[in-house]
Amino acid sequence: MSAQTRLVTGTDFVTVPTRDIDAATEFYGDVLGLPLSKRWGTMPAAEFETGNLTLAVMRSDAFDIEFRPNGHPIALRVDDVPAARAELESRGVEFRQDILDSGVCHQAFFRDPDGNVLALHHRYAE
């Protein structure tokens, strides 16, 4: 196969590790309000849709993978970071710092119940 042959044609999902699939399903579905698109049969995993990327939440030990939370954020696109942050705070989500303005976007970082880092994100400039 030559170096010019394209092997990868897209990204199907990003995996989010959990120790408790029920708590994770409640967080991603009820707290964040993401649509649950499927469960992985009898395996402790579920997929949530963000609009442009699927988050596959899976209980690590059931797949013989050591649990380690993601330490770098998955950026979740929102129209208004302050408004989305206020709504999530009303649902019990804790943010540990002020909203970051990078000069091109606003971001607000938080963690899911397993410690995976997530961010509310809105790009306001090219």
GROMACS .gro file of N, CA and C in nm:
model
  378
    1MET      N    1   0.085  -0.117   0.000
    1MET     CA    2   0.000   0.000   0.000
    1MET      C    3   0.090   0.124   0.000
    2SER      N    4   0.064   0.215  -0.086
    2SER     CA    5   0.148   0.335  -0.096
    2SER      C    6   0.114   0.434   0.014
    3ALA      N    7   0.206   0.525   0.037
    3ALA     CA    8   0.185   0.628   0.140
    3ALA      C    9   0.072   0.722   0.103
    4GLN      N   10   0.035   0.725  -0.025
    4GLN     CA   11  -0.070   0.815  -0.069
    4GLN      C   12  -0.210   0.754  -0.059
    5THR      N   13  -0.218   0.624  -0.031
    5THR     CA   14  -0.347   0.560  -0.014
    5THR      C   15  -0.407   0.605   0.118
    6ARG      N   16  -0.525   0.657   0.110
    6ARG     CA   17  -0.590   0.708   0.232
    6ARG      C   18  -0.655   0.592   0.306
    7LEU      N   19  -0.608   0.569   0.427
    7LEU     CA   20  -0.663   0.464   0.511
    7LEU      C   21  -0.777   0.515   0.598
    8VAL      N   22  -0.754   0.627   0.664
    8VAL     CA   23  -0.851   0.683   0.757
    8VAL      C   24  -0.943   0.779   0.681
    9THR      N   25  -1.071   0.759   0.695
    9THR     CA   26  -1.167   0.842   0.623
    9THR      C   27  -1.254   0.927   0.715
   10GLY      N   28  -1.236   0.916   0.846
   10GLY     CA   29  -1.314   0.995   0.940
   10GLY      C   30  -1.293   0.945   1.081
   11THR      N   31  -1.365   1.004   1.175
   11THR     CA   32  -1.363   0.962   1.315
   11THR      C   33  -1.504   0.920   1.352
   12ASP      N   34  -1.519   0.797   1.397
   12ASP     CA   35  -1.652   0.746   1.430
   12ASP      C   36  -1.696   0.785   1.570
   13PHE      N   37  -1.604   0.780   1.667
   13PHE     CA   38  -1.638   0.821   1.803
   13PHE      C   39  -1.512   0.846   1.882
   14VAL      N   40  -1.529   0.915   1.995
   14VAL     CA   41  -1.423   0.935   2.092
   14VAL      C   42  -1.469   0.861   2.217
   15THR      N   43  -1.379   0.783   2.277
   15THR     CA   44  -1.414   0.704   2.394
   15THR      C   45  -1.392   0.784   2.522
   16VAL      N   46  -1.489   0.775   2.610
   16VAL     CA   47  -1.482   0.838   2.742
   16VAL      C   48  -1.487   0.725   2.845
   17PRO      N   49  -1.381   0.708   2.924
   17PRO     CA   50  -1.379   0.598   3.021
   17PRO      C   51  -1.465   0.628   3.143
   18THR      N   52  -1.522   0.522   3.199
   18THR     CA   53  -1.598   0.536   3.323
   18THR      C   54  -1.578   0.413   3.410
   19ARG      N   55  -1.602   0.431   3.539
   19ARG     CA   56  -1.605   0.319   3.632
   19ARG      C   57  -1.748   0.280   3.662
   20ASP      N   58  -1.843   0.370   3.635
   20ASP     CA   59  -1.984   0.348   3.668
   20ASP      C   60  -2.070   0.392   3.550
   21ILE      N   61  -2.110   0.295   3.467
   21ILE     CA   62  -2.184   0.329   3.345
   21ILE      C   63  -2.319   0.393   3.377
   22ASP      N   64  -2.382   0.356   3.487
   22ASP     CA   65  -2.512   0.415   3.520
   22ASP      C   66  -2.497   0.563   3.556
   23ALA      N   67  -2.397   0.596   3.637
   23ALA     CA   68  -2.373   0.736   3.673
   23ALA      C   69  -2.331   0.816   3.550
   24ALA      N   70  -2.249   0.756   3.465
   24ALA     CA   71  -2.205   0.826   3.343
   24ALA      C   72  -2.322   0.849   3.249
   25THR      N   73  -2.409   0.749   3.235
   25THR     CA   74  -2.526   0.763   3.148
   25THR      C   75  -2.617   0.874   3.199
   26GLU      N   76  -2.635   0.882   3.329
   26GLU     CA   77  -2.715   0.990   3.386
   26GLU      C   78  -2.651   1.126   3.360
   27PHE      N   79  -2.520   1.136   3.378
   27PHE     CA   80  -2.450   1.262   3.359
   27PHE      C   81  -2.458   1.308   3.213
   28TYR      N   82  -2.417   1.223   3.119
   28TYR     CA   83  -2.413   1.264   2.979
   28TYR      C   84  -2.554   1.281   2.921
   29GLY      N   85  -2.648   1.199   2.966
   29GLY     CA   86  -2.784   1.208   2.914
   29GLY      C   87  -2.868   1.314   2.983
   30ASP      N   88  -2.875   1.308   3.117
   30ASP     CA   89  -2.964   1.397   3.191
   30ASP      C   90  -2.901   1.533   3.222
   31VAL      N   91  -2.778   1.534   3.271
   31VAL     CA   92  -2.715   1.660   3.310
   31VAL      C   93  -2.672   1.740   3.187
   32LEU      N   94  -2.598   1.676   3.096
   32LEU     CA   95  -2.555   1.748   2.976
   32LEU      C   96  -2.663   1.754   2.870
   33GLY      N   97  -2.761   1.666   2.877
   33GLY     CA   98  -2.871   1.668   2.782
   33GLY      C   99  -2.837   1.613   2.645
   34LEU      N  100  -2.736   1.527   2.638
   34LEU     CA  101  -2.698   1.468   2.509
   34LEU      C  102  -2.788   1.349   2.476
   35PRO      N  103  -2.831   1.338   2.352
   35PRO     CA  104  -2.915   1.224   2.314
   35PRO      C  105  -2.838   1.093   2.320
   36LEU      N  106  -2.898   0.993   2.384
   36LEU     CA  107  -2.843   0.858   2.388
   36LEU      C  108  -2.882   0.790   2.257
   37SER      N  109  -2.784   0.751   2.177
   37SER     CA  110  -2.816   0.692   2.048
   37SER      C  111  -2.816   0.540   2.050
   38LYS      N  112  -2.731   0.479   2.134
   38LYS     CA  113  -2.732   0.333   2.143
   38LYS      C  114  -2.654   0.285   2.263
   39ARG      N  115  -2.688   0.166   2.302
   39ARG     CA  116  -2.610   0.091   2.402
   39ARG      C  117  -2.538  -0.021   2.328
   40TRP      N  118  -2.431  -0.068   2.385
   40TRP     CA  119  -2.351  -0.173   2.321
   40TRP      C  120  -2.398  -0.310   2.367
   41GLY      N  121  -2.520  -0.345   2.333
   41GLY     CA  122  -2.574  -0.476   2.371
   41GLY      C  123  -2.571  -0.493   2.521
   42THR      N  124  -2.512  -0.603   2.566
   42THR     CA  125  -2.503  -0.629   2.711
   42THR      C  126  -2.377  -0.571   2.772
   43MET      N  127  -2.291  -0.512   2.689
   43MET     CA  128  -2.167  -0.452   2.740
   43MET      C  129  -2.199  -0.317   2.804
   44PRO      N  130  -2.125  -0.280   2.910
   44PRO     CA  131  -2.152  -0.154   2.979
   44PRO      C  132  -2.093  -0.033   2.905
   45ALA      N  133  -2.160   0.005   2.799
   45ALA     CA  134  -2.117   0.119   2.718
   45ALA      C  135  -2.240   0.180   2.652
   46ALA      N  136  -2.232   0.311   2.627
   46ALA     CA  137  -2.343   0.382   2.564
   46ALA      C  138  -2.286   0.495   2.480
   47GLU      N  139  -2.356   0.528   2.372
   47GLU     CA  140  -2.312   0.635   2.284
   47GLU      C  141  -2.406   0.755   2.294
   48PHE      N  142  -2.345   0.872   2.301
   48PHE     CA  143  -2.418   0.998   2.311
   48PHE      C  144  -2.377   1.086   2.194
   49GLU      N  145  -2.475   1.155   2.137
   49GLU     CA  146  -2.450   1.238   2.019
   49GLU      C  147  -2.434   1.384   2.057
   50THR      N  148  -2.331   1.448   2.001
   50THR     CA  149  -2.307   1.589   2.027
   50THR      C  150  -2.345   1.677   1.908
   51GLY      N  151  -2.380   1.616   1.798
   51GLY     CA  152  -2.411   1.691   1.677
   51GLY      C  153  -2.311   1.665   1.567
   52ASN      N  154  -2.183   1.655   1.603
   52ASN     CA  155  -2.081   1.627   1.501
   52ASN      C  156  -1.984   1.518   1.542
   53LEU      N  157  -1.996   1.468   1.664
   53LEU     CA  158  -1.907   1.363   1.712
   53LEU      C  159  -1.981   1.281   1.817
   54THR      N  160  -1.965   1.151   1.811
   54THR     CA  161  -2.025   1.061   1.910
   54THR      C  162  -1.929   1.043   2.026
   55LEU      N  163  -1.981   1.051   2.148
   55LEU     CA  164  -1.906   1.018   2.269
   55LEU      C  165  -1.947   0.878   2.310
   56ALA      N  166  -1.853   0.784   2.306
   56ALA     CA  167  -1.879   0.647   2.348
   56ALA      C  168  -1.828   0.631   2.490
   57VAL      N  169  -1.921   0.627   2.584
   57VAL     CA  170  -1.887   0.614   2.725
   57VAL      C  171  -1.884   0.465   2.757
   58MET      N  172  -1.769   0.416   2.807
   58MET     CA  173  -1.757   0.273   2.830
   58MET      C  174  -1.687   0.244   2.962
   59ARG      N  175  -1.740   0.143   3.032
   59ARG     CA  176  -1.678   0.102   3.158
   59ARG      C  177  -1.550   0.027   3.126
   60SER      N  178  -1.439   0.087   3.160
   60SER     CA  179  -1.307   0.039   3.119
   60SER      C  180  -1.280  -0.106   3.153
   61ASP      N  181  -1.306  -0.146   3.276
   61ASP     CA  182  -1.268  -0.281   3.318
   61ASP      C  183  -1.343  -0.390   3.242
   62ALA      N  184  -1.462  -0.361   3.191
   62ALA     CA  185  -1.538  -0.460   3.115
   62ALA      C  186  -1.472  -0.489   2.980
   63PHE      N  187  -1.383  -0.400   2.937
   63PHE     CA  188  -1.312  -0.418   2.810
   63PHE      C  189  -1.165  -0.449   2.833
   64ASP      N  190  -1.133  -0.486   2.958
   64ASP     CA  191  -0.997  -0.521   2.998
   64ASP      C  192  -0.900  -0.406   2.972
   65ILE      N  193  -0.947  -0.285   3.004
   65ILE     CA  194  -0.866  -0.164   2.991
   65ILE      C  195  -0.858  -0.099   3.128
   66GLU      N  196  -0.739  -0.059   3.167
   66GLU     CA  197  -0.723   0.010   3.295
   66GLU      C  198  -0.792   0.146   3.289
   67PHE      N  199  -0.871   0.177   3.392
   67PHE     CA  200  -0.939   0.306   3.396
   67PHE      C  201  -0.839   0.417   3.422
   68ARG      N  202  -0.842   0.517   3.337
   68ARG     CA  203  -0.767   0.642   3.356
   68ARG      C  204  -0.852   0.752   3.296
   69PRO      N  205  -0.890   0.852   3.373
   69PRO     CA  206  -0.971   0.960   3.316
   69PRO      C  207  -0.892   1.040   3.214
   70ASN      N  208  -0.964   1.092   3.115
   70ASN     CA  209  -0.902   1.181   3.016
   70ASN      C  210  -0.862   1.310   3.086
   71GLY      N  211  -0.737   1.346   3.074
   71GLY     CA  212  -0.686   1.465   3.140
   71GLY      C  213  -0.690   1.591   3.056
   72HIS      N  214  -0.720   1.575   2.928
   72HIS     CA  215  -0.732   1.691   2.838
   72HIS      C  216  -0.875   1.698   2.790
   73PRO      N  217  -0.928   1.819   2.775
   73PRO     CA  218  -1.072   1.834   2.754
   73PRO      C  219  -1.122   1.788   2.618
   74ILE      N  220  -1.243   1.739   2.622
   74ILE     CA  221  -1.324   1.723   2.501
   74ILE      C  222  -1.407   1.851   2.496
   75ALA      N  223  -1.391   1.929   2.391
   75ALA     CA  224  -1.459   2.059   2.380
   75ALA      C  225  -1.598   2.039   2.321
   76LEU      N  226  -1.698   2.076   2.398
   76LEU     CA  227  -1.838   2.064   2.358
   76LEU      C  228  -1.887   2.200   2.310
   77ARG      N  229  -1.925   2.209   2.184
   77ARG     CA  230  -1.964   2.336   2.123
   77ARG      C  231  -2.098   2.383   2.179
   78VAL      N  232  -2.100   2.510   2.220
   78VAL     CA  233  -2.223   2.576   2.265
   78VAL      C  234  -2.230   2.713   2.200
   79ASP      N  235  -2.350   2.771   2.196
   79ASP     CA  236  -2.366   2.905   2.138
   79ASP      C  237  -2.321   3.015   2.233
   80ASP      N  238  -2.334   2.991   2.363
   80ASP     CA  239  -2.307   3.094   2.463
   80ASP      C  240  -2.247   3.027   2.586
   81VAL      N  241  -2.117   3.040   2.606
   81VAL     CA  242  -2.049   2.973   2.717
   81VAL      C  243  -2.103   3.019   2.852
   82PRO      N  244  -2.116   3.151   2.879
   82PRO     CA  245  -2.168   3.190   3.011
   82PRO      C  246  -2.308   3.134   3.039
   83ALA      N  247  -2.396   3.135   2.941
   83ALA     CA  248  -2.532   3.084   2.962
   83ALA      C  249  -2.531   2.933   2.983
   84ALA      N  250  -2.452   2.861   2.903
   84ALA     CA  251  -2.444   2.716   2.919
   84ALA      C  252  -2.382   2.680   3.053
   85ARG      N  253  -2.280   2.756   3.093
   85ARG     CA  254  -2.218   2.731   3.223
   85ARG      C  255  -2.318   2.751   3.335
   86ALA      N  256  -2.394   2.860   3.331
   86ALA     CA  257  -2.493   2.887   3.435
   86ALA      C  258  -2.597   2.775   3.442
   87GLU      N  259  -2.639   2.726   3.327
   87GLU     CA  260  -2.737   2.616   3.325
   87GLU      C  261  -2.679   2.490   3.387
   88LEU      N  262  -2.555   2.456   3.350
   88LEU     CA  263  -2.493   2.336   3.407
   88LEU      C  264  -2.467   2.352   3.556
   89GLU      N  265  -2.431   2.472   3.599
   89GLU     CA  266  -2.413   2.495   3.743
   89GLU      C  267  -2.544   2.473   3.817
   90SER      N  268  -2.656   2.512   3.756
   90SER     CA  269  -2.786   2.490   3.819
   90SER      C  270  -2.820   2.341   3.828
   91ARG      N  271  -2.752   2.260   3.747
   91ARG     CA  272  -2.771   2.115   3.749
   91ARG      C  273  -2.665   2.044   3.833
   92GLY      N  274  -2.583   2.123   3.904
   92GLY     CA  275  -2.486   2.065   3.996
   92GLY      C  276  -2.345   2.049   3.944
   93VAL      N  277  -2.317   2.093   3.822
   93VAL     CA  278  -2.181   2.082   3.767
   93VAL      C  279  -2.094   2.191   3.827
   94GLU      N  280  -1.973   2.155   3.868
   94GLU     CA  281  -1.880   2.251   3.926
   94GLU      C  282  -1.772   2.289   3.825
   95PHE      N  283  -1.749   2.418   3.813
   95PHE     CA  284  -1.642   2.473   3.732
   95PHE      C  285  -1.538   2.528   3.828
   96ARG      N  286  -1.411   2.501   3.804
   96ARG     CA  287  -1.306   2.537   3.899
   96ARG      C  288  -1.232   2.665   3.864
   97GLN      N  289  -1.267   2.727   3.752
   97GLN     CA  290  -1.198   2.850   3.714
   97GLN      C  291  -1.292   2.936   3.632
   98ASP      N  292  -1.250   3.060   3.608
   98ASP     CA  293  -1.330   3.151   3.527
   98ASP      C  294  -1.330   3.107   3.381
   99ILE      N  295  -1.417   3.166   3.305
   99ILE     CA  296  -1.422   3.139   3.161
   99ILE      C  297  -1.294   3.190   3.097
  100LEU      N  298  -1.234   3.108   3.014
  100LEU     CA  299  -1.110   3.142   2.945
  100LEU      C  300  -1.144   3.207   2.812
  101ASP      N  301  -1.083   3.321   2.785
  101ASP     CA  302  -1.095   3.388   2.655
  101ASP      C  303  -0.959   3.379   2.588
  102SER      N  304  -0.948   3.295   2.485
  102SER     CA  305  -0.819   3.272   2.419
  102SER      C  306  -0.787   3.374   2.312
  103GLY      N  307  -0.880   3.464   2.283
  103GLY     CA  308  -0.863   3.558   2.174
  103GLY      C  309  -0.939   3.515   2.050
  104VAL      N  310  -0.978   3.388   2.045
  104VAL     CA  311  -1.061   3.336   1.936
  104VAL      C  312  -1.181   3.258   1.985
  105CYS      N  313  -1.178   3.219   2.112
  105CYS     CA  314  -1.289   3.140   2.166
  105CYS      C  315  -1.302   3.159   2.316
  106HIS      N  316  -1.419   3.124   2.366
  106HIS     CA  317  -1.443   3.117   2.510
  106HIS      C  318  -1.451   2.970   2.548
  107GLN      N  319  -1.397   2.936   2.665
  107GLN     CA  320  -1.401   2.799   2.715
  107GLN      C  321  -1.425   2.799   2.864
  108ALA      N  322  -1.496   2.699   2.911
  108ALA     CA  323  -1.517   2.679   3.055
  108ALA      C  324  -1.498   2.530   3.082
  109PHE      N  325  -1.405   2.498   3.170
  109PHE     CA  326  -1.366   2.360   3.195
  109PHE      C  327  -1.436   2.302   3.317
  110PHE      N  328  -1.472   2.174   3.305
  110PHE     CA  329  -1.535   2.102   3.417
  110PHE      C  330  -1.503   1.954   3.402
  111ARG      N  331  -1.546   1.873   3.497
  111ARG     CA  332  -1.519   1.729   3.494
  111ARG      C  333  -1.649   1.651   3.508
  112ASP      N  334  -1.650   1.533   3.448
  112ASP     CA  335  -1.763   1.444   3.467
  112ASP      C  336  -1.744   1.369   3.600
  113PRO      N  337  -1.836   1.284   3.642
  113PRO     CA  338  -1.823   1.215   3.770
  113PRO      C  339  -1.698   1.127   3.783
  114ASP      N  340  -1.639   1.084   3.672
  114ASP     CA  341  -1.518   1.003   3.675
  114ASP      C  342  -1.390   1.085   3.667
  115GLY      N  343  -1.402   1.217   3.654
  115GLY     CA  344  -1.284   1.302   3.646
  115GLY      C  345  -1.238   1.332   3.505
  116ASN      N  346  -1.311   1.289   3.403
  116ASN     CA  347  -1.277   1.324   3.265
  116ASN      C  348  -1.299   1.473   3.245
  117VAL      N  349  -1.201   1.539   3.185
  117VAL     CA  350  -1.211   1.684   3.163
  117VAL      C  351  -1.293   1.711   3.037
  118LEU      N  352  -1.388   1.801   3.051
  118LEU     CA  353  -1.473   1.847   2.942
  118LEU      C  354  -1.466   2.000   2.939
  119ALA      N  355  -1.505   2.059   2.829
  119ALA     CA  356  -1.507   2.205   2.820
  119ALA      C  357  -1.628   2.249   2.739
  120LEU      N  358  -1.690   2.354   2.785
  120LEU     CA  359  -1.786   2.425   2.701
  120LEU      C  360  -1.702   2.512   2.610
  121HIS      N  361  -1.736   2.521   2.482
  121HIS     CA  362  -1.651   2.592   2.388
  121HIS      C  363  -1.735   2.670   2.287
  122HIS      N  364  -1.694   2.793   2.263
  122HIS     CA  365  -1.757   2.873   2.158
  122HIS      C  366  -1.650   2.956   2.088
  123ARG      N  367  -1.631   2.930   1.958
  123ARG     CA  368  -1.536   3.006   1.877
  123ARG      C  369  -1.609   3.130   1.826
  124TYR      N  370  -1.555   3.247   1.856
  124TYR     CA  371  -1.617   3.372   1.814
  124TYR      C  372  -1.537   3.445   1.706
  125ALA      N  373  -1.419   3.392   1.672
  125ALA     CA  374  -1.335   3.455   1.568
  125ALA      C  375  -1.272   3.346   1.483
  126GLU      N  376  -1.231   3.384   1.364
  126GLU     CA  377  -1.164   3.288   1.273
  126GLU      C  378  -1.026   3.254   1.324
   0.00000   0.00000   0.00000
